[in-house]
Amino acid sequence: QSALTQPPSASGSPGQSVTISCTGTSSDVGAYNYVSWYQQHPGKAPKLMIYDLSKRPSGVPDRFSGSKSGNTASLTVSGLQAEDEADYYCTSYAGNNNLVFGGGTKLTVL
Amino acid sequence: EMQLVESGGGLVQPGGSLKLSCAASGFTFSDSVIYWVRQASGKGLEWVGRIRNKANNYAPGYADSLKGRFTISRDESKNTAYLQMNSLKTEDSAIYYCSRSTEVMPFGMDVWGQGTTVTVSS
């Protein structure tokens, strides 16, 4: 199980859109539509933002969206707001009752 | 309110053991899959393992790097899941979170605990 690859950092100005990538392999991201995204503010527990590639839990703004192309999943945050500044992690099911996380991306709102 | 509360963290010497608990309330524990995720200080999230629900025979799954040292179990009568950690190493020091998923979102962890800190040091 190798960690999924995310860029260490991403940034955007308020109101802009930013996309965070999450690259895996044909055994995890490419094989299943079970990609989730989590937001984590400093000192807090993670919060589920996207599951099953593109579904939003109740209460998550529609500014957050997910997609996938091949072995790479993406999280797009539109209309950036100050409170979106946080760390974001992707995960994917990897078969055989295994899960794998990405290394995390620090999103900065300029 | 759906809630998970971890406990049992603390200071342990290398080679020692520790058992963490994850108490659930506000939702149907028996229908839920329980996960353990850890985060070393200043580092990213790392999947430790999970235990499925009764419908899936409580099947456990573990990160390859932890197999053989960590064991996840659950007690339906207490609405509690456990993480037994043996042969602990300094690199196991982290905040340990438990979380859950349901059949609606089988791999989406929508409820998280606040975490419990494990420090492995001599």
mmCIF file of C-alpha atoms in Angstrom:
data_model
loop_
_atom_site.group_PDB
_atom_site.id
_atom_site.type_symbol
_atom_site.label_atom_id
_atom_site.label_comp_id
_atom_site.label_asym_id
_atom_site.label_seq_id
_atom_site.Cartn_x
_atom_site.Cartn_y
_atom_site.Cartn_z
ATOM 1 C CA GLN A 1 0.000 0.000 0.000
ATOM 2 C CA SER A 2 1.719 3.160 -1.175
ATOM 3 C CA ALA A 3 0.330 6.526 -0.179
ATOM 4 C CA LEU A 4 -1.594 8.460 -2.779
ATOM 5 C CA THR A 5 0.280 11.467 -4.161
ATOM 6 C CA GLN A 6 -0.999 14.965 -3.433
ATOM 7 C CA PRO A 7 0.746 18.305 -3.967
ATOM 8 C CA PRO A 8 2.068 19.614 -0.629
ATOM 9 C CA SER A 9 0.438 22.972 -1.109
ATOM 10 C CA ALA A 10 -2.153 24.872 -3.107
ATOM 11 C CA SER A 11 -3.405 28.422 -2.930
ATOM 12 C CA GLY A 12 -5.936 30.833 -4.315
ATOM 13 C CA SER A 13 -7.501 34.200 -3.658
ATOM 14 C CA PRO A 14 -10.987 34.627 -2.218
ATOM 15 C CA GLY A 15 -13.604 33.919 -4.853
ATOM 16 C CA GLN A 16 -11.263 31.946 -7.066
ATOM 17 C CA SER A 17 -11.292 28.210 -7.725
ATOM 18 C CA VAL A 18 -8.542 25.791 -6.808
ATOM 19 C CA THR A 19 -8.118 22.124 -7.692
ATOM 20 C CA ILE A 20 -6.172 19.589 -5.638
ATOM 21 C CA SER A 21 -5.055 16.375 -7.297
ATOM 22 C CA CYS A 22 -4.699 12.907 -5.811
ATOM 23 C CA THR A 23 -2.781 10.397 -7.878
ATOM 24 C CA GLY A 24 -2.878 6.699 -7.218
ATOM 25 C CA THR A 25 -2.645 3.559 -9.283
ATOM 26 C CA SER A 26 -4.833 1.176 -11.220
ATOM 27 C CA SER A 27 -5.184 -0.805 -7.995
ATOM 28 C CA ASP A 28 -6.784 1.962 -5.963
ATOM 29 C CA VAL A 29 -7.996 5.276 -7.454
ATOM 30 C CA GLY A 30 -8.187 3.842 -10.939
ATOM 31 C CA ALA A 31 -10.002 0.696 -9.865
ATOM 32 C CA TYR A 32 -12.733 2.053 -7.622
ATOM 33 C CA ASN A 33 -15.006 5.061 -7.326
ATOM 34 C CA TYR A 34 -14.466 5.001 -3.569
ATOM 35 C CA VAL A 35 -12.433 8.180 -3.281
ATOM 36 C CA SER A 36 -13.150 10.452 -0.327
ATOM 37 C CA TRP A 37 -11.812 13.883 0.627
ATOM 38 C CA TYR A 38 -11.331 15.235 4.138
ATOM 39 C CA GLN A 39 -10.752 18.738 5.442
ATOM 40 C CA GLN A 40 -8.720 19.209 8.601
ATOM 41 C CA HIS A 41 -8.232 22.468 10.455
ATOM 42 C CA PRO A 42 -5.319 22.738 12.902
ATOM 43 C CA GLY A 43 -5.939 20.835 16.097
ATOM 44 C CA LYS A 44 -9.223 19.434 14.862
ATOM 45 C CA ALA A 45 -10.444 16.053 13.694
ATOM 46 C CA PRO A 46 -10.864 15.542 9.953
ATOM 47 C CA LYS A 47 -14.212 16.324 8.334
ATOM 48 C CA LEU A 48 -15.679 14.411 5.408
ATOM 49 C CA MET A 49 -16.184 16.690 2.416
ATOM 50 C CA ILE A 50 -16.619 14.282 -0.525
ATOM 51 C CA TYR A 51 -17.316 10.536 -0.690
ATOM 52 C CA ASP A 52 -17.784 8.075 -3.533
ATOM 53 C CA LEU A 53 -15.747 10.343 -5.795
ATOM 54 C CA SER A 54 -18.238 13.191 -6.115
ATOM 55 C CA LYS A 55 -20.979 12.983 -3.485
ATOM 56 C CA ARG A 56 -21.312 15.592 -0.761
ATOM 57 C CA PRO A 57 -22.525 14.763 2.748
ATOM 58 C CA SER A 58 -25.338 16.846 4.098
ATOM 59 C CA GLY A 59 -24.123 20.271 5.138
ATOM 60 C CA VAL A 60 -21.089 20.459 2.865
ATOM 61 C CA PRO A 61 -21.365 23.463 0.523
ATOM 62 C CA ASP A 62 -21.745 22.762 -3.187
ATOM 63 C CA ARG A 63 -18.587 24.817 -3.702
ATOM 64 C CA PHE A 64 -16.785 21.527 -3.071
ATOM 65 C CA SER A 65 -16.799 19.018 -5.890
ATOM 66 C CA GLY A 66 -14.922 15.859 -6.808
ATOM 67 C CA SER A 67 -14.002 14.068 -9.999
ATOM 68 C CA LYS A 68 -11.660 11.454 -11.427
ATOM 69 C CA SER A 69 -9.721 10.804 -14.592
ATOM 70 C CA GLY A 70 -7.827 7.560 -14.831
ATOM 71 C CA ASN A 71 -5.708 7.091 -11.730
ATOM 72 C CA THR A 72 -6.058 10.699 -10.594
ATOM 73 C CA ALA A 73 -8.883 12.089 -8.496
ATOM 74 C CA SER A 74 -9.420 15.794 -7.964
ATOM 75 C CA LEU A 75 -11.093 18.056 -5.439
ATOM 76 C CA THR A 76 -12.194 21.467 -6.675
ATOM 77 C CA VAL A 77 -13.088 24.264 -4.303
ATOM 78 C CA SER A 78 -14.941 27.066 -6.050
ATOM 79 C CA GLY A 79 -15.589 30.526 -4.690
ATOM 80 C CA LEU A 80 -12.773 30.223 -2.160
ATOM 81 C CA GLN A 81 -13.511 31.545 1.307
ATOM 82 C CA ALA A 82 -11.190 32.225 4.198
ATOM 83 C CA GLU A 83 -12.591 29.306 6.176
ATOM 84 C CA ASP A 84 -11.555 26.901 3.415
ATOM 85 C CA GLU A 85 -7.935 27.329 4.486
ATOM 86 C CA ALA A 86 -7.039 23.908 5.882
ATOM 87 C CA ASP A 87 -5.296 20.644 5.104
ATOM 88 C CA TYR A 88 -7.038 18.340 2.651
ATOM 89 C CA TYR A 89 -6.557 14.597 2.405
ATOM 90 C CA CYS A 90 -7.794 12.120 -0.157
ATOM 91 C CA THR A 91 -8.379 8.430 0.470
ATOM 92 C CA SER A 92 -9.186 5.529 -1.776
ATOM 93 C CA TYR A 93 -10.287 1.963 -1.279
ATOM 94 C CA ALA A 94 -7.467 -0.295 -2.456
ATOM 95 C CA GLY A 95 -9.167 -3.691 -2.416
ATOM 96 C CA ASN A 96 -8.850 -6.551 0.096
ATOM 97 C CA ASN A 97 -10.367 -4.490 2.897
ATOM 98 C CA ASN A 98 -7.562 -1.913 2.567
ATOM 99 C CA LEU A 99 -7.659 1.870 2.462
ATOM 100 C CA VAL A 100 -4.923 4.304 1.510
ATOM 101 C CA PHE A 101 -4.517 8.002 2.300
ATOM 102 C CA GLY A 102 -2.855 10.775 0.369
ATOM 103 C CA GLY A 103 -0.049 12.761 1.958
ATOM 104 C CA GLY A 104 -2.202 15.854 2.348
ATOM 105 C CA THR A 105 -2.341 19.297 0.751
ATOM 106 C CA LYS A 106 -2.197 22.551 2.653
ATOM 107 C CA LEU A 107 -4.644 24.981 1.067
ATOM 108 C CA THR A 108 -3.867 28.648 1.626
ATOM 109 C CA VAL A 109 -6.395 31.387 0.906
ATOM 110 C CA LEU A 110 -4.341 34.406 -0.061
ATOM 111 C CA GLU B 1 -25.919 13.692 18.400
ATOM 112 C CA MET B 2 -23.692 11.118 16.764
ATOM 113 C CA GLN B 3 -20.487 10.825 18.719
ATOM 114 C CA LEU B 4 -17.309 8.790 18.999
ATOM 115 C CA VAL B 5 -15.073 9.146 22.043
ATOM 116 C CA GLU B 6 -11.598 7.648 22.159
ATOM 117 C CA SER B 7 -9.754 6.823 25.354
ATOM 118 C CA GLY B 8 -6.806 4.811 26.578
ATOM 119 C CA GLY B 9 -3.943 6.832 25.176
ATOM 120 C CA GLY B 10 -0.854 7.622 27.197
ATOM 121 C CA LEU B 11 2.867 7.121 27.590
ATOM 122 C CA VAL B 12 4.254 3.639 26.975
ATOM 123 C CA GLN B 13 7.777 2.298 26.634
ATOM 124 C CA PRO B 14 9.048 0.828 23.372
ATOM 125 C CA GLY B 15 8.057 -2.812 23.153
ATOM 126 C CA GLY B 16 5.035 -2.256 25.369
ATOM 127 C CA SER B 17 1.323 -2.617 24.694
ATOM 128 C CA LEU B 18 -1.679 -0.338 24.859
ATOM 129 C CA LYS B 19 -5.396 -0.816 24.202
ATOM 130 C CA LEU B 20 -7.446 2.091 22.923
ATOM 131 C CA SER B 21 -11.227 2.305 23.158
ATOM 132 C CA CYS B 22 -13.751 4.034 20.928
ATOM 133 C CA ALA B 23 -17.187 4.500 22.489
ATOM 134 C CA ALA B 24 -20.081 5.249 20.142
ATOM 135 C CA SER B 25 -23.372 6.989 20.837
ATOM 136 C CA GLY B 26 -26.214 8.587 18.896
ATOM 137 C CA PHE B 27 -26.262 6.100 16.026
ATOM 138 C CA THR B 28 -26.709 2.389 15.349
ATOM 139 C CA PHE B 29 -23.281 1.025 16.189
ATOM 140 C CA SER B 30 -24.032 -2.443 14.856
ATOM 141 C CA ASP B 31 -24.628 -1.107 11.346
ATOM 142 C CA SER B 32 -21.397 0.861 11.238
ATOM 143 C CA VAL B 33 -17.876 0.059 10.092
ATOM 144 C CA ILE B 34 -15.317 1.429 12.544
ATOM 145 C CA TYR B 35 -11.977 2.794 11.406
ATOM 146 C CA TRP B 36 -8.776 3.720 13.200
ATOM 147 C CA VAL B 37 -6.659 6.478 11.683
ATOM 148 C CA ARG B 38 -3.519 7.982 13.186
ATOM 149 C CA GLN B 39 -1.584 11.194 12.758
ATOM 150 C CA ALA B 40 1.956 11.721 13.955
ATOM 151 C CA SER B 41 2.807 15.205 15.118
ATOM 152 C CA GLY B 42 3.031 17.536 12.133
ATOM 153 C CA LYS B 43 2.379 14.701 9.692
ATOM 154 C CA GLY B 44 -0.488 13.474 7.557
ATOM 155 C CA LEU B 45 -3.273 11.024 8.223
ATOM 156 C CA GLU B 46 -2.444 7.317 8.091
ATOM 157 C CA TRP B 47 -4.970 4.511 7.888
ATOM 158 C CA VAL B 48 -4.451 1.955 10.647
ATOM 159 C CA GLY B 49 -7.327 -0.429 10.005
ATOM 160 C CA ARG B 50 -11.049 -1.055 10.207
ATOM 161 C CA ILE B 51 -13.554 -3.593 11.420
ATOM 162 C CA ARG B 52 -16.701 -4.239 9.460
ATOM 163 C CA ASN B 53 -20.181 -4.779 10.834
ATOM 164 C CA LYS B 54 -22.073 -7.949 11.694
ATOM 165 C CA ALA B 55 -23.513 -8.223 8.185
ATOM 166 C CA ASN B 56 -19.939 -8.544 6.973
ATOM 167 C CA ASN B 57 -18.841 -10.923 9.736
ATOM 168 C CA TYR B 58 -16.886 -8.254 11.613
ATOM 169 C CA ALA B 59 -14.042 -8.715 9.105
ATOM 170 C CA PRO B 60 -10.981 -6.670 10.054
ATOM 171 C CA GLY B 61 -8.522 -5.045 7.685
ATOM 172 C CA TYR B 62 -5.140 -3.513 8.496
ATOM 173 C CA ALA B 63 -2.465 -1.408 6.914
ATOM 174 C CA ASP B 64 0.221 -3.786 5.653
ATOM 175 C CA SER B 65 2.887 -2.099 7.761
ATOM 176 C CA LEU B 66 0.952 -2.802 10.964
ATOM 177 C CA LYS B 67 -0.280 -6.340 10.410
ATOM 178 C CA GLY B 68 0.657 -8.659 13.226
ATOM 179 C CA ARG B 69 1.133 -5.912 15.814
ATOM 180 C CA PHE B 70 -2.269 -4.200 15.851
ATOM 181 C CA THR B 71 -5.662 -5.853 16.351
ATOM 182 C CA ILE B 72 -9.081 -4.254 16.045
ATOM 183 C CA SER B 73 -12.133 -5.673 17.796
ATOM 184 C CA ARG B 74 -15.598 -4.524 18.828
ATOM 185 C CA ASP B 75 -18.131 -5.226 21.565
ATOM 186 C CA GLU B 76 -21.678 -4.697 20.346
ATOM 187 C CA SER B 77 -23.078 -4.852 23.890
ATOM 188 C CA LYS B 78 -20.958 -1.842 24.851
ATOM 189 C CA ASN B 79 -21.145 0.036 21.539
ATOM 190 C CA THR B 80 -17.367 0.160 21.702
ATOM 191 C CA ALA B 81 -14.510 -0.676 19.367
ATOM 192 C CA TYR B 82 -10.944 -1.339 20.420
ATOM 193 C CA LEU B 83 -7.438 -1.072 19.039
ATOM 194 C CA GLN B 84 -4.924 -3.391 20.695
ATOM 195 C CA MET B 85 -1.385 -2.275 19.970
ATOM 196 C CA ASN B 86 1.551 -4.562 20.755
ATOM 197 C CA SER B 87 5.326 -4.327 20.334
ATOM 198 C CA LEU B 88 5.025 -0.574 20.160
ATOM 199 C CA LYS B 89 7.731 1.474 18.467
ATOM 200 C CA THR B 90 8.624 5.133 18.808
ATOM 201 C CA GLU B 91 7.221 5.705 15.330
ATOM 202 C CA ASP B 92 3.782 4.610 16.576
ATOM 203 C CA SER B 93 3.553 7.850 18.549
ATOM 204 C CA ALA B 94 0.571 9.752 17.197
ATOM 205 C CA ILE B 95 -2.940 10.960 17.762
ATOM 206 C CA TYR B 96 -5.242 8.003 17.160
ATOM 207 C CA TYR B 97 -8.696 8.753 15.811
ATOM 208 C CA CYS B 98 -11.608 6.398 15.429
ATOM 209 C CA SER B 99 -14.278 7.072 12.835
ATOM 210 C CA ARG B 100 -17.178 5.293 11.205
ATOM 211 C CA SER B 101 -18.791 4.693 7.855
ATOM 212 C CA THR B 102 -22.130 3.210 6.880
ATOM 213 C CA GLU B 103 -23.633 1.281 3.985
ATOM 214 C CA VAL B 104 -24.748 4.599 2.495
ATOM 215 C CA MET B 105 -21.141 5.725 2.190
ATOM 216 C CA PRO B 106 -19.079 2.555 2.688
ATOM 217 C CA PHE B 107 -15.704 4.264 2.602
ATOM 218 C CA GLY B 108 -16.675 7.757 3.666
ATOM 219 C CA MET B 109 -15.891 8.385 7.334
ATOM 220 C CA ASP B 110 -18.578 10.838 8.390
ATOM 221 C CA VAL B 111 -18.231 10.752 12.175
ATOM 222 C CA TRP B 112 -14.891 11.174 13.930
ATOM 223 C CA GLY B 113 -13.759 11.191 17.521
ATOM 224 C CA GLN B 114 -11.555 13.882 19.004
ATOM 225 C CA GLY B 115 -8.547 11.561 19.126
ATOM 226 C CA THR B 116 -6.380 10.120 21.871
ATOM 227 C CA THR B 117 -2.630 10.656 22.071
ATOM 228 C CA VAL B 118 -0.177 7.782 22.236
ATOM 229 C CA THR B 119 3.442 8.487 23.075
ATOM 230 C CA VAL B 120 5.986 5.694 22.801
ATOM 231 C CA SER B 121 9.158 6.689 24.579
ATOM 232 C CA SER B 122 11.645 5.424 27.119
#
